[in-house]
Each structure stands twice: as C-alpha cells, then as structure tokens.
Amino acid sequence: METMAVIFWSGTGNTAAMASAVVEGTGKQAKLINVLDTNADEAAKYDKLALGCPSMGDEVLEEDEFEPFFTALEGKLSGKKVVLFGSYDWGDGQWMRDWAERTKKAGAVLCADPLIVNLSPDANGLKQCRALGDALANA
C-alpha cells in the first residue's frame, strides 16, 4: 500500500483547515503533519505528498520554516506523486505557479492542478480540498 502525507505550514489556520480537508479527501489514509514536526528526509519516505503553504510577503512560500523544508525536499521528489495547496490574501497566485514549476522541475508528478483559496476556505473551498485529496489517493 502506498503511503501518503499531508505536510503543511499555517500562520492563521487557513492552510491548516485546508490540510485537514485534504486528509479527509484521501479517505483519511494520509498522515497530517505540520512542517515544524518533520524534515525532508522523513517526508521523502512517503510515496505521495500533499504540500500546503500560504502565500507570504511578495507572493513567496513562508520563508522561515516551509521554504527551507521544501528546498531540502526538492532533490528527493523525482517520481513522487504530489499535490500543492495554500491560501492567499493578495496577488494573483504567482507563488503557486512558481512552486508548481519548481515541483515539476524536481521531477515530481503533479496529480492535480494546484489549489489556492482566498483567506479561510468556505464550504466550496473545503470541497475542493477534499477533491484534491481524492485525486492524490487515486493517482
């Protein structure tokens, strides 16, 4: 059986709520992990990864915890099935497009289009998160 993890960073709880819904979408097969509680070597042990981080600053990944984690993980993503998600409050989603491009260049297989929601996910946003988890589980 393939192993799955949903690894996220959340400053306000919006991306954490998304992460929980992604886990629900996997049929609760995925392990929910705050990025503060793991590292790239541990994350690389999973067959499938859902990675969540909000847009920060000038549309970048959170720079103190998540960016260093993802930078260390990039070299370990080749061939892994991955989905990306996060919340934002401004901009047009450039951080997610940049992140998706980095993920593809690292050799990962994106199983679905990246998902972004504005601020706190509403009922439709949570539904989209569950669908993202389902896409990962069935990839």
Tab-separated table of N, CA, C and O in Angstrom, residues 53-128:
chain	number	residue	atom	x	y	z
A	53	CYS	N	1.091	25.406	1.750
A	53	CYS	CA	1.734	26.601	2.295
A	53	CYS	C	1.021	27.826	1.723
A	53	CYS	O	0.765	27.879	0.518
A	54	PRO	N	0.724	28.814	2.561
A	54	PRO	CA	0.100	30.025	2.054
A	54	PRO	C	1.107	30.927	1.343
A	54	PRO	O	2.316	30.758	1.468
A	55	SER	N	0.551	31.881	0.641
A	55	SER	CA	1.368	32.933	0.036
A	55	SER	C	1.792	33.886	1.141
A	55	SER	O	0.996	34.277	1.987
A	56	MET	N	3.058	34.247	1.123
A	56	MET	CA	3.581	35.171	2.129
A	56	MET	C	4.290	36.317	1.419
A	56	MET	O	4.724	36.177	0.275
A	57	GLY	N	4.464	37.419	2.119
A	57	GLY	CA	5.243	38.541	1.602
A	57	GLY	C	4.879	38.903	0.176
A	57	GLY	O	3.725	39.127	-0.149
A	58	ASP	N	5.872	38.913	-0.682
A	58	ASP	CA	5.677	39.264	-2.083
A	58	ASP	C	5.411	38.006	-2.897
A	58	ASP	O	6.154	37.657	-3.814
A	59	GLU	N	4.348	37.277	-2.519
A	59	GLU	CA	3.947	36.028	-3.164
A	59	GLU	C	5.084	35.009	-3.206
A	59	GLU	O	5.559	34.617	-4.262
A	60	VAL	N	5.501	34.588	-2.027
A	60	VAL	CA	6.516	33.546	-1.878
A	60	VAL	C	6.030	32.557	-0.818
A	60	VAL	O	5.106	32.834	-0.062
A	61	LEU	N	6.669	31.388	-0.770
A	61	LEU	CA	6.408	30.433	0.295
A	61	LEU	C	6.890	31.025	1.618
A	61	LEU	O	7.809	31.846	1.630
A	62	GLU	N	6.298	30.588	2.720
A	62	GLU	CA	6.732	31.029	4.045
A	62	GLU	C	8.229	30.752	4.167
A	62	GLU	O	8.692	29.651	3.910
A	63	GLU	N	9.002	31.786	4.534
A	63	GLU	CA	10.456	31.753	4.382
A	63	GLU	C	11.254	31.143	5.529
A	63	GLU	O	12.379	30.708	5.319
A	64	ASP	N	10.700	31.081	6.731
A	64	ASP	CA	11.486	30.595	7.863
A	64	ASP	C	11.404	29.082	8.056
A	64	ASP	O	12.388	28.463	8.458
A	65	GLU	N	10.262	28.491	7.793
A	65	GLU	CA	10.075	27.058	8.022
A	65	GLU	C	9.831	26.295	6.723
A	65	GLU	O	10.507	25.317	6.438
A	66	PHE	N	8.840	26.746	5.934
A	66	PHE	CA	8.446	25.941	4.783
A	66	PHE	C	9.439	26.014	3.630
A	66	PHE	O	9.753	24.991	3.024
A	67	GLU	N	9.914	27.178	3.313
A	67	GLU	CA	10.870	27.299	2.194
A	67	GLU	C	12.121	26.457	2.431
A	67	GLU	O	12.536	25.713	1.522
A	68	PRO	N	12.754	26.522	3.602
A	68	PRO	CA	13.918	25.653	3.823
A	68	PRO	C	13.570	24.164	3.729
A	68	PRO	O	14.339	23.374	3.185
A	69	PHE	N	12.406	23.786	4.253
A	69	PHE	CA	11.948	22.399	4.151
A	69	PHE	C	11.806	21.998	2.685
A	69	PHE	O	12.312	20.953	2.256
A	70	PHE	N	11.105	22.826	1.906
A	70	PHE	CA	10.870	22.470	0.507
A	70	PHE	C	12.178	22.452	-0.282
A	70	PHE	O	12.383	21.574	-1.127
A	71	THR	N	13.064	23.384	-0.022
A	71	THR	CA	14.365	23.396	-0.706
A	71	THR	C	15.111	22.091	-0.449
A	71	THR	O	15.693	21.503	-1.367
A	72	ALA	N	15.083	21.613	0.787
A	72	ALA	CA	15.742	20.344	1.122
A	72	ALA	C	15.020	19.152	0.489
A	72	ALA	O	15.650	18.150	0.140
A	73	LEU	N	13.711	19.260	0.309
A	73	LEU	CA	12.912	18.171	-0.250
A	73	LEU	C	13.013	18.078	-1.769
A	73	LEU	O	12.885	16.984	-2.332
A	74	GLU	N	13.260	19.192	-2.436
A	74	GLU	CA	13.250	19.223	-3.907
A	74	GLU	C	14.067	18.101	-4.548
A	74	GLU	O	13.612	17.462	-5.491
A	75	GLY	N	15.253	17.856	-4.056
A	75	GLY	CA	16.113	16.831	-4.630
A	75	GLY	C	15.633	15.417	-4.373
A	75	GLY	O	16.198	14.459	-4.913
A	76	LYS	N	14.578	15.263	-3.587
A	76	LYS	CA	14.056	13.945	-3.237
A	76	LYS	C	12.671	13.692	-3.859
A	76	LYS	O	12.028	12.692	-3.551
A	77	LEU	N	12.209	14.587	-4.730
A	77	LEU	CA	10.855	14.499	-5.262
A	77	LEU	C	10.725	13.724	-6.572
A	77	LEU	O	9.611	13.429	-7.004
A	78	SER	N	11.811	13.391	-7.204
A	78	SER	CA	11.742	12.754	-8.514
A	78	SER	C	10.870	11.495	-8.489
A	78	SER	O	11.083	10.589	-7.682
A	79	GLY	N	9.854	11.490	-9.332
A	79	GLY	CA	8.958	10.353	-9.451
A	79	GLY	C	7.840	10.295	-8.425
A	79	GLY	O	6.947	9.465	-8.537
A	80	LYS	N	7.862	11.175	-7.431
A	80	LYS	CA	6.813	11.161	-6.398
A	80	LYS	C	5.540	11.826	-6.929
A	80	LYS	O	5.586	12.780	-7.694
A	81	LYS	N	4.411	11.322	-6.473
A	81	LYS	CA	3.121	11.927	-6.798
A	81	LYS	C	2.839	13.000	-5.759
A	81	LYS	O	2.918	12.747	-4.549
A	82	VAL	N	2.520	14.205	-6.242
A	82	VAL	CA	2.411	15.376	-5.372
A	82	VAL	C	1.197	16.214	-5.760
A	82	VAL	O	0.857	16.315	-6.945
A	83	VAL	N	0.559	16.821	-4.766
A	83	VAL	CA	-0.407	17.892	-4.984
A	83	VAL	C	0.004	19.064	-4.098
A	83	VAL	O	0.623	18.874	-3.051
A	84	LEU	N	-0.335	20.278	-4.546
A	84	LEU	CA	0.022	21.509	-3.837
A	84	LEU	C	-1.236	22.307	-3.518
A	84	LEU	O	-2.163	22.367	-4.330
A	85	PHE	N	-1.232	22.964	-2.348
A	85	PHE	CA	-2.376	23.792	-1.973
A	85	PHE	C	-1.931	24.896	-1.015
A	85	PHE	O	-0.863	24.806	-0.407
A	86	GLY	N	-2.752	25.932	-0.900
A	86	GLY	CA	-2.471	27.010	0.036
A	86	GLY	C	-3.475	28.134	-0.082
A	86	GLY	O	-4.236	28.206	-1.040
A	87	SER	N	-3.465	29.009	0.899
A	87	SER	CA	-4.360	30.159	0.896
A	87	SER	C	-3.572	31.430	0.606
A	87	SER	O	-2.351	31.455	0.734
A	88	TYR	N	-4.310	32.460	0.206
A	88	TYR	CA	-3.680	33.747	-0.090
A	88	TYR	C	-4.653	34.864	0.242
A	88	TYR	O	-5.848	34.626	0.414
A	89	ASP	N	-4.118	36.064	0.335
A	89	ASP	CA	-4.950	37.222	0.639
A	89	ASP	C	-4.769	38.323	-0.402
A	89	ASP	O	-5.541	39.255	-0.449
A	90	TRP	N	-3.751	38.239	-1.209
A	90	TRP	CA	-3.470	39.268	-2.204
A	90	TRP	C	-2.730	38.628	-3.365
A	90	TRP	O	-2.306	37.480	-3.276
A	91	GLY	N	-2.573	39.389	-4.433
A	91	GLY	CA	-1.843	38.879	-5.585
A	91	GLY	C	-2.718	38.009	-6.469
A	91	GLY	O	-3.929	37.908	-6.284
A	92	ASP	N	-2.074	37.360	-7.419
A	92	ASP	CA	-2.820	36.570	-8.402
A	92	ASP	C	-2.423	35.097	-8.419
A	92	ASP	O	-2.757	34.373	-9.335
A	93	GLY	N	-1.701	34.657	-7.402
A	93	GLY	CA	-1.321	33.255	-7.328
A	93	GLY	C	0.045	32.937	-7.905
A	93	GLY	O	0.366	31.768	-8.123
A	94	GLN	N	0.873	33.957	-8.122
A	94	GLN	CA	2.190	33.718	-8.703
A	94	GLN	C	3.028	32.771	-7.851
A	94	GLN	O	3.755	31.937	-8.365
A	95	TRP	N	2.893	32.878	-6.516
A	95	TRP	CA	3.658	31.983	-5.646
A	95	TRP	C	3.345	30.524	-5.957
A	95	TRP	O	4.236	29.670	-5.965
A	96	MET	N	2.073	30.215	-6.240
A	96	MET	CA	1.697	28.833	-6.523
A	96	MET	C	2.213	28.403	-7.896
A	96	MET	O	2.682	27.270	-8.051
A	97	ARG	N	2.151	29.277	-8.872
A	97	ARG	CA	2.691	28.929	-10.202
A	97	ARG	C	4.190	28.672	-10.109
A	97	ARG	O	4.697	27.707	-10.700
A	98	ASP	N	4.896	29.507	-9.363
A	98	ASP	CA	6.342	29.313	-9.177
A	98	ASP	C	6.626	27.997	-8.457
A	98	ASP	O	7.529	27.247	-8.830
A	99	TRP	N	5.843	27.704	-7.424
A	99	TRP	CA	6.024	26.489	-6.643
A	99	TRP	C	5.747	25.249	-7.492
A	99	TRP	O	6.490	24.268	-7.449
A	100	ALA	N	4.681	25.306	-8.276
A	100	ALA	CA	4.350	24.176	-9.153
A	100	ALA	C	5.472	23.936	-10.157
A	100	ALA	O	5.844	22.785	-10.426
A	101	GLU	N	6.022	24.999	-10.702
A	101	GLU	CA	7.120	24.865	-11.663
A	101	GLU	C	8.348	24.235	-10.999
A	101	GLU	O	8.992	23.354	-11.577
A	102	ARG	N	8.683	24.679	-9.810
A	102	ARG	CA	9.809	24.087	-9.075
A	102	ARG	C	9.572	22.598	-8.829
A	102	ARG	O	10.485	21.777	-8.951
A	103	THR	N	8.344	22.262	-8.468
A	103	THR	CA	7.996	20.876	-8.163
A	103	THR	C	8.152	20.005	-9.408
A	103	THR	O	8.715	18.911	-9.348
A	104	LYS	N	7.663	20.503	-10.537
A	104	LYS	CA	7.802	19.753	-11.795
A	104	LYS	C	9.266	19.619	-12.201
A	104	LYS	O	9.696	18.542	-12.623
A	105	LYS	N	10.029	20.685	-12.061
A	105	LYS	CA	11.456	20.633	-12.401
A	105	LYS	C	12.214	19.648	-11.528
A	105	LYS	O	13.227	19.096	-11.951
A	106	ALA	N	11.719	19.418	-10.314
A	106	ALA	CA	12.352	18.456	-9.406
A	106	ALA	C	12.018	17.016	-9.797
A	106	ALA	O	12.547	16.082	-9.202
A	107	GLY	N	11.136	16.852	-10.778
A	107	GLY	CA	10.798	15.518	-11.259
A	107	GLY	C	9.559	14.908	-10.643
A	107	GLY	O	9.232	13.752	-10.902
A	108	ALA	N	8.841	15.672	-9.835
A	108	ALA	CA	7.604	15.163	-9.238
A	108	ALA	C	6.500	15.129	-10.294
A	108	ALA	O	6.550	15.852	-11.294
A	109	VAL	N	5.518	14.290	-10.040
A	109	VAL	CA	4.347	14.199	-10.898
A	109	VAL	C	3.204	14.905	-10.179
A	109	VAL	O	2.756	14.446	-9.118
A	110	LEU	N	2.759	16.035	-10.719
A	110	LEU	CA	1.622	16.731	-10.120
A	110	LEU	C	0.350	15.988	-10.508
A	110	LEU	O	0.052	15.839	-11.687
A	111	CYS	N	-0.374	15.513	-9.520
A	111	CYS	CA	-1.558	14.681	-9.744
A	111	CYS	C	-2.825	15.488	-10.010
A	111	CYS	O	-3.842	14.917	-10.382
A	112	ALA	N	-2.774	16.776	-9.778
A	112	ALA	CA	-3.923	17.665	-9.978
A	112	ALA	C	-3.396	19.089	-10.061
A	112	ALA	O	-2.271	19.366	-9.649
A	113	ASP	N	-4.227	19.974	-10.589
A	113	ASP	CA	-3.856	21.380	-10.602
A	113	ASP	C	-3.711	21.864	-9.160
A	113	ASP	O	-4.507	21.475	-8.287
A	114	PRO	N	-2.716	22.710	-8.890
A	114	PRO	CA	-2.581	23.266	-7.546
A	114	PRO	C	-3.857	24.008	-7.144
A	114	PRO	O	-4.555	24.571	-7.984
A	115	LEU	N	-4.152	24.004	-5.860
A	115	LEU	CA	-5.369	24.617	-5.338
A	115	LEU	C	-5.022	25.794	-4.441
A	115	LEU	O	-4.250	25.645	-3.494
A	116	ILE	N	-5.614	26.954	-4.744
A	116	ILE	CA	-5.484	28.113	-3.870
A	116	ILE	C	-6.882	28.619	-3.518
A	116	ILE	O	-7.798	28.551	-4.330
A	117	VAL	N	-7.035	29.053	-2.280
A	117	VAL	CA	-8.286	29.667	-1.847
A	117	VAL	C	-7.956	31.001	-1.195
A	117	VAL	O	-6.898	31.163	-0.595
A	118	ASN	N	-8.885	31.938	-1.340
A	118	ASN	CA	-8.711	33.250	-0.736
A	118	ASN	C	-9.105	33.190	0.730
A	118	ASN	O	-10.220	32.788	1.061
A	119	LEU	N	-8.126	33.544	1.580
A	119	LEU	CA	-8.320	33.566	3.027
A	119	LEU	C	-8.796	32.214	3.553
A	119	LEU	O	-8.273	31.180	3.184
A	120	SER	N	-9.808	32.216	4.414
A	120	SER	CA	-10.294	30.980	5.030
A	120	SER	C	-11.158	30.209	4.039
A	120	SER	O	-12.024	30.798	3.387
A	121	PRO	N	-10.942	28.902	3.915
A	121	PRO	CA	-11.738	28.141	2.956
A	121	PRO	C	-13.205	28.060	3.380
A	121	PRO	O	-13.513	27.725	4.528
A	122	ASP	N	-14.101	28.394	2.449
A	122	ASP	CA	-15.529	28.255	2.692
A	122	ASP	C	-15.935	26.824	2.346
A	122	ASP	O	-15.078	25.974	2.078
A	123	ALA	N	-17.228	26.543	2.336
A	123	ALA	CA	-17.701	25.178	2.063
A	123	ALA	C	-17.209	24.686	0.707
A	123	ALA	O	-16.785	23.536	0.571
A	124	ASN	N	-17.241	25.553	-0.307
A	124	ASN	CA	-16.772	25.155	-1.634
A	124	ASN	C	-15.261	24.921	-1.629
A	124	ASN	O	-14.778	23.966	-2.241
A	125	GLY	N	-14.530	25.772	-0.919
A	125	GLY	CA	-13.080	25.596	-0.830
A	125	GLY	C	-12.714	24.284	-0.151
A	125	GLY	O	-11.800	23.580	-0.585
A	126	LEU	N	-13.440	23.927	0.910
A	126	LEU	CA	-13.189	22.658	1.599
A	126	LEU	C	-13.536	21.477	0.704
A	126	LEU	O	-12.833	20.452	0.705
A	127	LYS	N	-14.592	21.636	-0.092
A	127	LYS	CA	-14.966	20.589	-1.055
A	127	LYS	C	-13.833	20.396	-2.069
A	127	LYS	O	-13.480	19.260	-2.407
A	128	GLN	N	-13.256	21.495	-2.531
A	128	GLN	CA	-12.139	21.417	-3.478
A	128	GLN	C	-10.925	20.745	-2.825
A	128	GLN	O	-10.204	19.996	-3.479
